């Protein structure tokens, strides 16, 4: 890094999973409009071709009129090469392919178990963890060896187990996990306030929240706007829209878009617990007993949708096509910032502006009534070379009761990885709240799903 | 009390609910064969006639050839009279009548919610608590005023909330709660060991267990026989009988007896969690999500039964008839000891022999990972004028996850009582794992059930 | 309050102890140069004349060329008048007179117990607490009644016990305690860095510290400059100056100024414990066994001084004279800002700029290994209508061992106040680390000191 | 082991330090009169001759008329031989010789630091730990390899650090530490009660106590006799004898016997803290600041004495002489039981009678407010193959404040051993309450003492 007046140059960012078409493109765009940073993004991917394509796309961005020339992109041949000398490491990988994910999400349906995402908890999330964590063991060792002082930002799911594995392997790692799910709820509340008060626009950052929980099952123990407690406003809205639901943008979008929802799960959870859950309904539903995921009918009634993995496959094809067009110059990437905070966080860690946001970190005590060591999501203050959790208090006990199986599940899948033993993972699988099958069926399903992802499980043998 | 050589005379026992035909008769029998104690049992009941009948029955026991003449029985006119000068207070009351219990147990069936007992947790247990706890407020105040140094033994359900209320009102009370459910599991394990090892007879006290949990949802973190860890024996049996079930006495008794079961729930829980649950299946089932209580079919499959309150009503009629016969001398009470430990506990507290058993006490730290103040069931050592919890360690986390809603529910119903506010009780009701109804149905059901027990809820107005 | 563009007008500040010549004048100056705030400072003092004099002085400030016209000052007739409608309450009182303080500080000398300040801990601090806390009971009740939503800033010592009493009486109070002692250590470290690195000037705010402890016995578990851990720099300096001492400004100032010191206590503590203590040596010394306060010789050897109360009395006379001159216009107050953060904190709470600083708050868990409820000093984030502790981790155990008698002493003096019983206060007195007298002498001293402050102890009778 | 009716034969006891003349002889006597046990005591000692002598003495005991023939004694050639097949392992060693102990106890006197025992805490205890713990590392490994299921009883000091090292090296070890110091205080209280009530004799076991603390600094949070709280009796006596002191047996024995005392330290601690300390005054004094150990005068005033190591050397010569006489048959060992509980504990672990006593075990939570992992002394229940701590609650906070430096010191010396690094041990040394020397002197003293015991510190190099 080279510090100049209000600017840091020569920042070295290693991007593991650098061939991706999602997060990687978001980062490219955010960096392309960033004025205070410059340097190199080293794209590393087990699929070198994909990384190479992103190198070309990334380097072509500067041809766009609004783009800064801060960063150059380089596909790297090895993890080691990507890491040596890195200031930041971003990890955003797809563990396995969508074929394995297809099994994660859909195999349980045979037993009447439905999952809307299948990458965080539930049977799918647990099997995905088994596949993913050995990769994190390798990455953590590599970071320890090649860039132990680098800041590590994780985007991969299951978030909690991934970050926990990094710390289990290399306890001095400076890693945290990022996720935008809370932002959506801040935006929803901002909408409510605008509606309620006749205000034209409230930025989501103006909705100050105290975040508690685990990734994708986060709760807001306080919500304030301009120093005022606005939980009563949310309560009013959660009651008003308890049947119709509410979508800030286009109505009934949830019918057309697998990632949309009418917030009915959120409202129902608030009406039950008196605390606002802050993640997409698709995620929230997966943490509860099968209240919202009993069957297709039920899901529809709650106005969200199951994301079929076939859709992801089709979408991937489109993205590959788009990628090709960008490489040959037939299409340009739109320089619309992502809304993600990765670049802002890197800047804060470089000394360019402190701020508070929610991140995933091991619990040292910031969440009082959750077992230490659990990777939890709370607010933290980002400042130069430091991420410091804000003290977040206790989780409401009924919410904690809902969350505990997942806190425990996180520990169990990491135990499975660290001890190379499937037994703890099966325990997490069998005690997951979505798992309504008999114990015999549960065993059969586990075996099937393990078999379907078998080629990524060599580590355990 | 008068201490003589190895004997204590003039022990004053106040029995609140002294008109009962269950626990009161058990106590009478146990005292009738007891050689080291003598004194007076003061029977107090809101139904004075019932207490008076028990006075007659109790005093007639000494006519039986095997009976000692240690105790005389006296029906008392007021709670105060019963308590002044008491050394022990036993509380075993039916809060309300079986009509109210009928609502507790059966009203939720309209919404597909089945309960096998309905007196501890689940919607029925929660409403029962609302009815019972105000009586405990009154009792606690009376004990504080009239016999603050007496030892208080509670048998009434919901056990945890009753004992917690006593301590909330009068923190220096020397109260604990007793329950025989763990004993049955010790007996089951003794049977297994006899079967496995060809031993003729093992007394249930020889099965040493470390008890953890809340009443009726207790778990055994250690099981030892003769210093040997015998969890593997239990594991083998839980696997062997996982489908057929196992009844130590007569096979298929569960079909004829509402209080019997084939231990299939117990085996299933062990096979899932790796820890032995120690209570009757009827109780255990009510603490879980509706795995075992989904509908009548499911209950039958798991080989236990729902106890209809009509059966209790019919049984009461038979007991009243029996009571009458005993009063007129047409029938004698059989002096078969109850297997309960109440008399043994009183003797220990009087200095006649220390021993260790499981009781319900506020958690001061004996159960490390459960919120202090929760009334928990663990082992304790009984010795002269002291009940001291044995340190019981941490509950296994997946078991804790199952238990947490009930730990929280205990707090909420006591909060409802102490603040005279229904809102916390509704929260417990709505977040109970058996509560699968929609939130609107949940509210409707709560209102109905409250109305059905309304005449016992004046305290809240 | 009236919000305008980047400015808040009509802020109502109640100043209890508004006749003071120390903190009150500091506040006046800081407000006089403040551009974003305006409103009224309501001066309340049991000595109305003193408040009235400050009213005149405060209102005359705007005649100075550099002063803004934001605030007007008003002496109030009653506490109630001062509080009704207040947005902020500042409490900075002298409990009793310097005569009582003379006893606090000097009476123990008869038994060879020396105190350098005598207002926080030690026998003097404990007796001072007994005198002060009843006043805080009254103030807390008044705030509850007249301005329950106001933010309350305490400056009075003993800080911890004062703030704890406020919360004990009115648990929903929005109070915190401020102290500048940490700032001095930040400045010292800034000096070291300048010296070490040849930097011209580093502002003390640039030295980022993680504060842990109780007021006046605070420790820095992390020290960073520009994202770099600079504990090694401090360690080097603590070793280099371990004998000579180090004074950032004028050398040997400690010989002439009762408030100066050569930081030898600080260096010795660092060399013993490996953690930097962050308060003036006069304060630090009083928390330890009499290592630094054994006798006058010892104090001199450690290059700090005992502050005789006679000096305070003489100084008061000078300040009264100065006050008179300002009233008649013979002298002007110098508009040199105080370095205190009170105004900055108020601005942050009004939404004018978030920042992080150290404050005294009840421990909810921000200091993991200190008993909850203890008023501790840690960092907190100030933002609109919120003060949120930063999670500060565990205190180093040997430092905690030194601190524990004072943590416990804080609890005991507040217990004494809340129960109107001297016994807990005597226990704190007898177990204080400075208390080396025999138990009989300890009792005699306690009785004498109580007698000396008797006219302020009616509350306990 | 061979179980017979009410008797266990062929019990294999490995005695490490089996050449000793203290504990080993006690055990021999206790076993000689024991009717329910039989087997072999394998004497292992780095001084084989000493073990061989004890073999002869032990085997000759059965010639005495009152002796049973249960045990035979065998000096073993190696630790391995002693351990393979052992049911119990007793560890009672002298780490180094009395020359090293002479340095431990007396070297600090140069700096005005006096120690009455010097084997537990204080500078001497810390240096002794450095010498002892490497031996415990070796022993723990050997137990893990040769008899992992054996019960291990430690008598060596420093007790806490020795037991903690065993668990650090081999976490599944079944070890505990025993000490008779609490017994003496029970006897003292029994005496008081006899005096107060005119009772002829009360056995010390009848004084029921709740023990809290670390070895040699144990406190009684409850004292009961016959179910009655007798703390008031102790309080009365502690006041009555606050100046004269009290010796249950012969008056002024403390003047002639280095192990006697007049309990003045105990009474003073009670009068200060309101809790009874339960160990000999010589031990208690070493845990406090130098209140009782300031100089020879002070010690005399408090009516106890410093035990000069020269006395130990002289005494050893006498014991060797006595040993020789017993070997040649000129003298018999008197079969007076020791009052130690070792044999009773072994019997309980073999199933011959449960009982409760105080032992040293790692803190799992039995002492709520002490850091987990610290080896603490509390009550525990001994039963077949199990030692289960009784839940002991929280230590009184002022007592905890006194104890914390020693809790921390225990951790530090074990850290020093496990990491083979002197730095943590020096930290314990420098922060010990007896250490009043300046930091430079502290360093000089540490270096000297290390040098004096250097030949036992090879492990660290």
Coordinates of N, CA, C and O in Angstrom, one line a residue, chain D residues 129-222:
Chain D
X129 N 6.9 -24.2 42.6 CA 6.1 -24.7 41.5 C 6.9 -24.9 40.3 O 6.8 -25.9 39.6
X130 N 7.8 -24.0 40.0 CA 8.6 -24.1 38.8 C 9.4 -25.4 38.8 O 9.7 -26.1 37.8
X131 N 9.9 -25.8 40.0 CA 10.7 -27.0 40.2 C 9.8 -28.3 40.2 O 10.2 -29.3 39.6
X132 N 8.6 -28.1 40.7 CA 7.7 -29.3 40.8 C 7.0 -29.7 39.6 O 6.8 -30.9 39.2
X133 N 6.5 -28.7 38.9 CA 5.5 -29.0 37.8 C 6.1 -29.8 36.7 O 5.4 -30.7 36.1
X134 N 7.4 -29.7 36.3 CA 7.9 -30.6 35.3 C 7.8 -32.0 35.7 O 7.6 -32.9 34.9
X135 N 8.0 -32.3 37.0 CA 7.8 -33.6 37.5 C 6.4 -34.1 37.3 O 6.2 -35.3 36.9
X136 N 5.5 -33.2 37.4 CA 4.0 -33.6 37.2 C 3.7 -33.8 35.8 O 2.8 -34.6 35.4
X137 N 4.4 -33.1 34.9 CA 4.2 -33.4 33.5 C 4.6 -34.8 33.2 O 3.9 -35.6 32.5
X138 N 5.7 -35.2 33.7 CA 6.2 -36.6 33.5 C 5.3 -37.6 34.1 O 4.9 -38.6 33.5
X139 N 4.8 -37.3 35.3 CA 3.9 -38.3 36.0 C 2.6 -38.4 35.2 O 2.1 -39.5 35.0
X140 N 2.1 -37.2 34.7 CA 0.8 -37.2 34.0 C 0.9 -38.1 32.7 O 0.0 -38.8 32.4
X141 N 2.0 -37.9 32.0 CA 2.2 -38.7 30.8 C 2.3 -40.2 31.2 O 1.7 -41.0 30.5
X142 N 3.0 -40.5 32.2 CA 3.1 -41.9 32.6 C 1.7 -42.5 33.0 O 1.4 -43.6 32.6
X143 N 0.9 -41.7 33.7 CA -0.4 -42.2 34.1 C -1.2 -42.4 32.8 O -1.9 -43.4 32.7
X144 N -1.2 -41.5 31.9 CA -1.9 -41.6 30.7 C -1.5 -42.9 29.9 O -2.4 -43.6 29.4
X145 N -0.2 -43.2 30.0 CA 0.3 -44.4 29.2 C 0.0 -45.7 30.0 O -0.3 -46.7 29.4
X146 N 0.2 -45.7 31.3 CA 0.2 -47.0 32.0 C -1.0 -47.3 32.8 O -1.3 -48.5 33.1
X147 N -1.8 -46.3 33.3 CA -3.0 -46.6 34.1 C -4.0 -45.5 34.0 O -4.3 -44.8 34.9
X148 N -4.4 -45.2 32.7 CA -5.3 -44.1 32.5 C -6.6 -44.1 33.3 O -7.2 -43.0 33.5
X149 N -7.0 -45.2 33.8 CA -8.3 -45.3 34.5 C -8.1 -45.2 36.0 O -9.1 -45.3 36.8
X150 N -6.9 -45.2 36.5 CA -6.6 -45.1 37.9 C -7.1 -43.8 38.5 O -7.1 -42.8 37.8
X151 N -7.5 -43.9 39.8 CA -7.8 -42.6 40.5 C -6.5 -42.1 41.1 O -5.7 -42.9 41.6
X152 N -6.2 -40.8 40.9 CA -5.0 -40.2 41.3 C -5.2 -39.2 42.5 O -6.0 -38.3 42.3
X153 N -4.5 -39.4 43.6 CA -4.7 -38.6 44.7 C -3.4 -37.8 45.0 O -2.3 -38.4 45.1
X154 N -3.5 -36.5 44.9 CA -2.3 -35.7 45.1 C -2.2 -35.1 46.5 O -3.2 -34.6 47.0
X155 N -1.0 -35.2 47.1 CA -0.7 -34.5 48.4 C 0.3 -33.4 48.3 O 0.5 -32.7 49.3
X156 N 1.0 -33.4 47.2 CA 2.2 -32.5 47.1 C 1.7 -31.0 46.9 O 0.7 -30.7 46.3
X157 N 2.5 -30.1 47.5 CA 2.3 -28.7 47.3 C 3.3 -28.1 46.3 O 4.3 -28.6 46.1
X158 N 2.9 -27.0 45.6 CA 1.6 -26.3 45.6 C 0.5 -27.1 45.0 O 0.5 -27.4 43.8
X159 N -0.5 -27.5 45.9 CA -1.6 -28.3 45.5 C -2.2 -27.9 44.2 O -2.4 -28.7 43.2
X160 N -2.7 -26.7 44.1 CA -3.5 -26.2 43.0 C -2.7 -26.4 41.7 O -3.2 -27.0 40.7
X161 N -1.5 -25.9 41.6 CA -0.7 -26.0 40.4 C -0.4 -27.4 40.0 O -0.4 -27.7 38.8
X162 N -0.1 -28.2 41.0 CA 0.2 -29.7 40.7 C -1.0 -30.3 40.1 O -0.9 -31.0 39.0
X163 N -2.2 -30.2 40.7 CA -3.4 -30.8 40.1 C -3.7 -30.3 38.7 O -4.0 -31.0 37.8
X164 N -3.6 -29.0 38.6 CA -3.9 -28.3 37.3 C -2.9 -28.8 36.2 O -3.4 -29.0 35.1
X165 N -1.7 -29.1 36.6 CA -0.8 -29.6 35.6 C -1.2 -31.0 35.1 O -1.1 -31.3 33.9
X166 N -1.6 -31.8 36.1 CA -2.0 -33.2 35.7 C -3.1 -33.1 34.7 O -3.1 -33.8 33.6
X167 N -4.1 -32.2 34.9 CA -5.2 -32.1 34.0 C -4.8 -31.4 32.7 O -5.4 -31.7 31.6
X168 N -3.8 -30.5 32.7 CA -3.4 -29.8 31.5 C -2.7 -30.9 30.6 O -2.9 -30.8 29.4
X169 N -2.0 -31.8 31.2 CA -1.2 -32.7 30.3 C -2.2 -33.9 29.9 O -2.1 -34.3 28.7
X170 N -3.0 -34.3 30.8 CA -3.9 -35.5 30.5 C -5.3 -35.2 31.0 O -5.7 -35.5 32.1
X171 N -6.1 -34.5 30.1 CA -7.4 -34.0 30.5 C -8.3 -35.0 31.1 O -9.2 -34.7 31.9
X172 N -8.2 -36.3 30.7 CA -9.1 -37.3 31.2 C -8.7 -37.9 32.5 O -9.3 -38.9 32.9
X173 N -7.6 -37.4 33.1 CA -7.1 -38.0 34.3 C -8.2 -37.9 35.4 O -9.0 -37.0 35.4
X174 N -8.3 -38.9 36.3 CA -9.2 -38.9 37.4 C -8.5 -38.5 38.6 O -8.3 -39.4 39.5
X175 N -8.1 -37.3 38.7 CA -7.2 -36.8 39.8 C -7.9 -35.8 40.7 O -8.8 -35.1 40.2
X176 N -7.6 -35.8 41.9 CA -8.0 -34.8 42.9 C -6.9 -34.6 43.9 O -6.0 -35.4 44.0
X177 N -7.0 -33.5 44.6 CA -6.0 -33.2 45.6 C -6.6 -33.1 47.0 O -7.7 -32.6 47.2
X178 N -5.9 -33.7 48.0 CA -6.4 -33.7 49.4 C -5.6 -32.9 50.3 O -4.3 -33.0 50.2
X179 N -6.2 -32.4 51.3 CA -5.5 -31.6 52.3 C -6.3 -31.6 53.6 O -7.6 -31.5 53.5
X180 N -5.7 -31.6 54.7 CA -6.4 -31.7 56.0 C -6.6 -30.4 56.6 O -7.1 -30.3 57.8
X181 N -6.2 -29.3 56.0 CA -6.3 -28.0 56.7 C -7.7 -27.6 57.2 O -7.8 -27.0 58.2
X182 N -8.7 -27.9 56.3 CA -10.0 -27.6 56.7 C -10.4 -28.3 58.0 O -11.2 -27.7 58.9
X183 N -9.9 -29.5 58.2 CA -10.3 -30.3 59.3 C -10.0 -29.6 60.6 O -10.8 -29.6 61.6
X184 N -8.9 -28.9 60.7 CA -8.5 -28.3 61.9 C -9.5 -27.2 62.3 O -9.8 -27.0 63.5
X185 N -10.0 -26.5 61.3 CA -11.0 -25.4 61.6 C -12.3 -26.1 62.0 O -13.0 -25.5 62.9
X186 N -12.6 -27.2 61.5 CA -13.8 -27.9 61.9 C -13.7 -28.3 63.4 O -14.6 -28.1 64.2
X187 N -12.5 -28.7 63.8 CA -12.2 -29.1 65.2 C -12.3 -27.9 66.1 O -12.8 -28.0 67.2
X188 N -11.7 -26.8 65.6 CA -11.8 -25.5 66.4 C -13.3 -25.2 66.7 O -13.6 -24.8 67.8
X189 N -14.1 -25.2 65.7 CA -15.5 -24.9 65.8 C -16.2 -25.9 66.7 O -17.0 -25.5 67.6
X190 N -15.8 -27.1 66.6 CA -16.4 -28.2 67.5 C -16.0 -27.8 69.0 O -16.9 -27.9 69.8
X191 N -14.8 -27.4 69.2 CA -14.4 -27.0 70.5 C -15.2 -25.8 71.0 O -15.7 -25.8 72.2
X192 N -15.4 -24.9 70.2 CA -16.2 -23.7 70.6 C -17.6 -24.1 71.0 O -18.2 -23.7 72.0
X193 N -18.2 -25.0 70.2 CA -19.6 -25.4 70.5 C -19.6 -26.2 71.8 O -20.5 -26.0 72.6
X194 N -18.6 -27.0 72.0 CA -18.6 -27.8 73.3 C -18.5 -26.8 74.4 O -19.3 -26.9 75.4
X195 N -17.6 -25.8 74.3 CA -17.5 -24.8 75.3 C -18.8 -24.0 75.6 O -19.3 -23.9 76.7
X196 N -19.4 -23.6 74.5 CA -20.6 -22.7 74.5 C -21.8 -23.5 75.0 O -22.6 -22.9 75.8
X197 N -21.9 -24.8 74.7 CA -23.1 -25.5 75.0 C -22.9 -26.5 76.1 O -23.9 -27.3 76.4
X198 N -21.7 -26.7 76.6 CA -21.5 -27.7 77.5 C -21.7 -29.1 77.0 O -22.1 -30.0 77.7
X199 N -21.3 -29.3 75.8 CA -21.3 -30.6 75.2 C -19.9 -31.3 75.4 O -18.9 -30.6 75.3
X200 N -19.9 -32.5 75.6 CA -18.6 -33.1 75.9 C -17.7 -33.3 74.7 O -16.5 -32.9 74.7
X201 N -18.3 -33.8 73.6 CA -17.5 -34.1 72.5 C -18.3 -34.0 71.2 O -19.4 -34.5 71.1
X202 N -17.8 -33.2 70.3 CA -18.4 -33.2 68.9 C -17.3 -33.6 67.9 O -16.2 -33.0 67.9
X203 N -17.6 -34.6 67.1 CA -16.6 -35.0 66.1 C -16.5 -33.9 65.0 O -17.5 -33.3 64.7
X204 N -15.4 -33.7 64.5 CA -15.2 -32.6 63.5 C -16.1 -32.8 62.3 O -16.6 -31.9 61.6
X205 N -16.4 -34.1 61.9 CA -17.2 -34.4 60.8 C -18.7 -33.9 61.0 O -19.4 -33.7 60.1
X206 N -19.0 -33.7 62.3 CA -20.4 -33.2 62.6 C -20.5 -31.7 62.3 O -21.6 -31.2 62.2
X207 N -19.4 -31.0 62.1 CA -19.5 -29.6 61.8 C -19.5 -29.6 60.2 O -18.5 -29.8 59.6
X208 N -20.7 -29.3 59.7 CA -20.9 -29.3 58.3 C -20.6 -28.0 57.7 O -21.1 -26.9 58.1
X209 N -19.7 -28.0 56.7 CA -19.2 -26.7 56.2 C -19.3 -26.7 54.7 O -19.2 -27.7 54.0
X210 N -19.6 -25.5 54.1 CA -19.5 -25.3 52.7 C -18.1 -24.6 52.4 O -17.9 -23.5 52.8
X211 N -17.3 -25.4 51.8 CA -15.9 -24.9 51.5 C -15.8 -24.2 50.2 O -16.3 -24.7 49.2
X212 N -15.0 -23.1 50.2 CA -14.8 -22.3 49.0 C -13.4 -21.8 49.0 O -13.0 -21.2 50.0
X213 N -12.7 -21.9 47.9 CA -11.4 -21.2 47.8 C -10.4 -22.1 47.1 O -10.7 -23.0 46.3
X214 N -9.2 -21.7 47.3 CA -8.1 -22.5 46.8 C -7.4 -23.1 48.0 O -7.5 -22.6 49.1
X215 N -6.6 -24.2 47.7 CA -6.0 -24.9 48.8 C -5.2 -24.0 49.7 O -4.4 -23.2 49.3
X216 N -5.3 -24.2 51.0 CA -4.7 -23.4 52.1 C -5.2 -22.0 52.2 O -4.7 -21.2 53.0
X217 N -6.2 -21.6 51.4 CA -6.9 -20.4 51.5 C -8.4 -20.6 51.3 O -9.0 -20.0 50.4
X218 N -8.9 -21.5 52.1 CA -10.3 -22.0 52.0 C -11.1 -21.2 53.0 O -10.6 -20.9 54.1
X219 N -12.3 -21.0 52.6 CA -13.3 -20.2 53.5 C -14.6 -21.0 53.6 O -14.9 -21.7 52.7
X220 N -15.3 -20.7 54.7 CA -16.5 -21.5 55.0 C -17.7 -20.6 54.8 O -18.0 -19.7 55.7
X221 N -18.4 -20.7 53.7 CA -19.6 -19.8 53.5 C -20.8 -20.3 54.3 O -21.7 -19.5 54.5
X222 N -20.7 -21.5 54.8 CA -21.8 -21.9 55.7 C -21.1 -22.8 56.8 O -20.3 -23.6 56.4

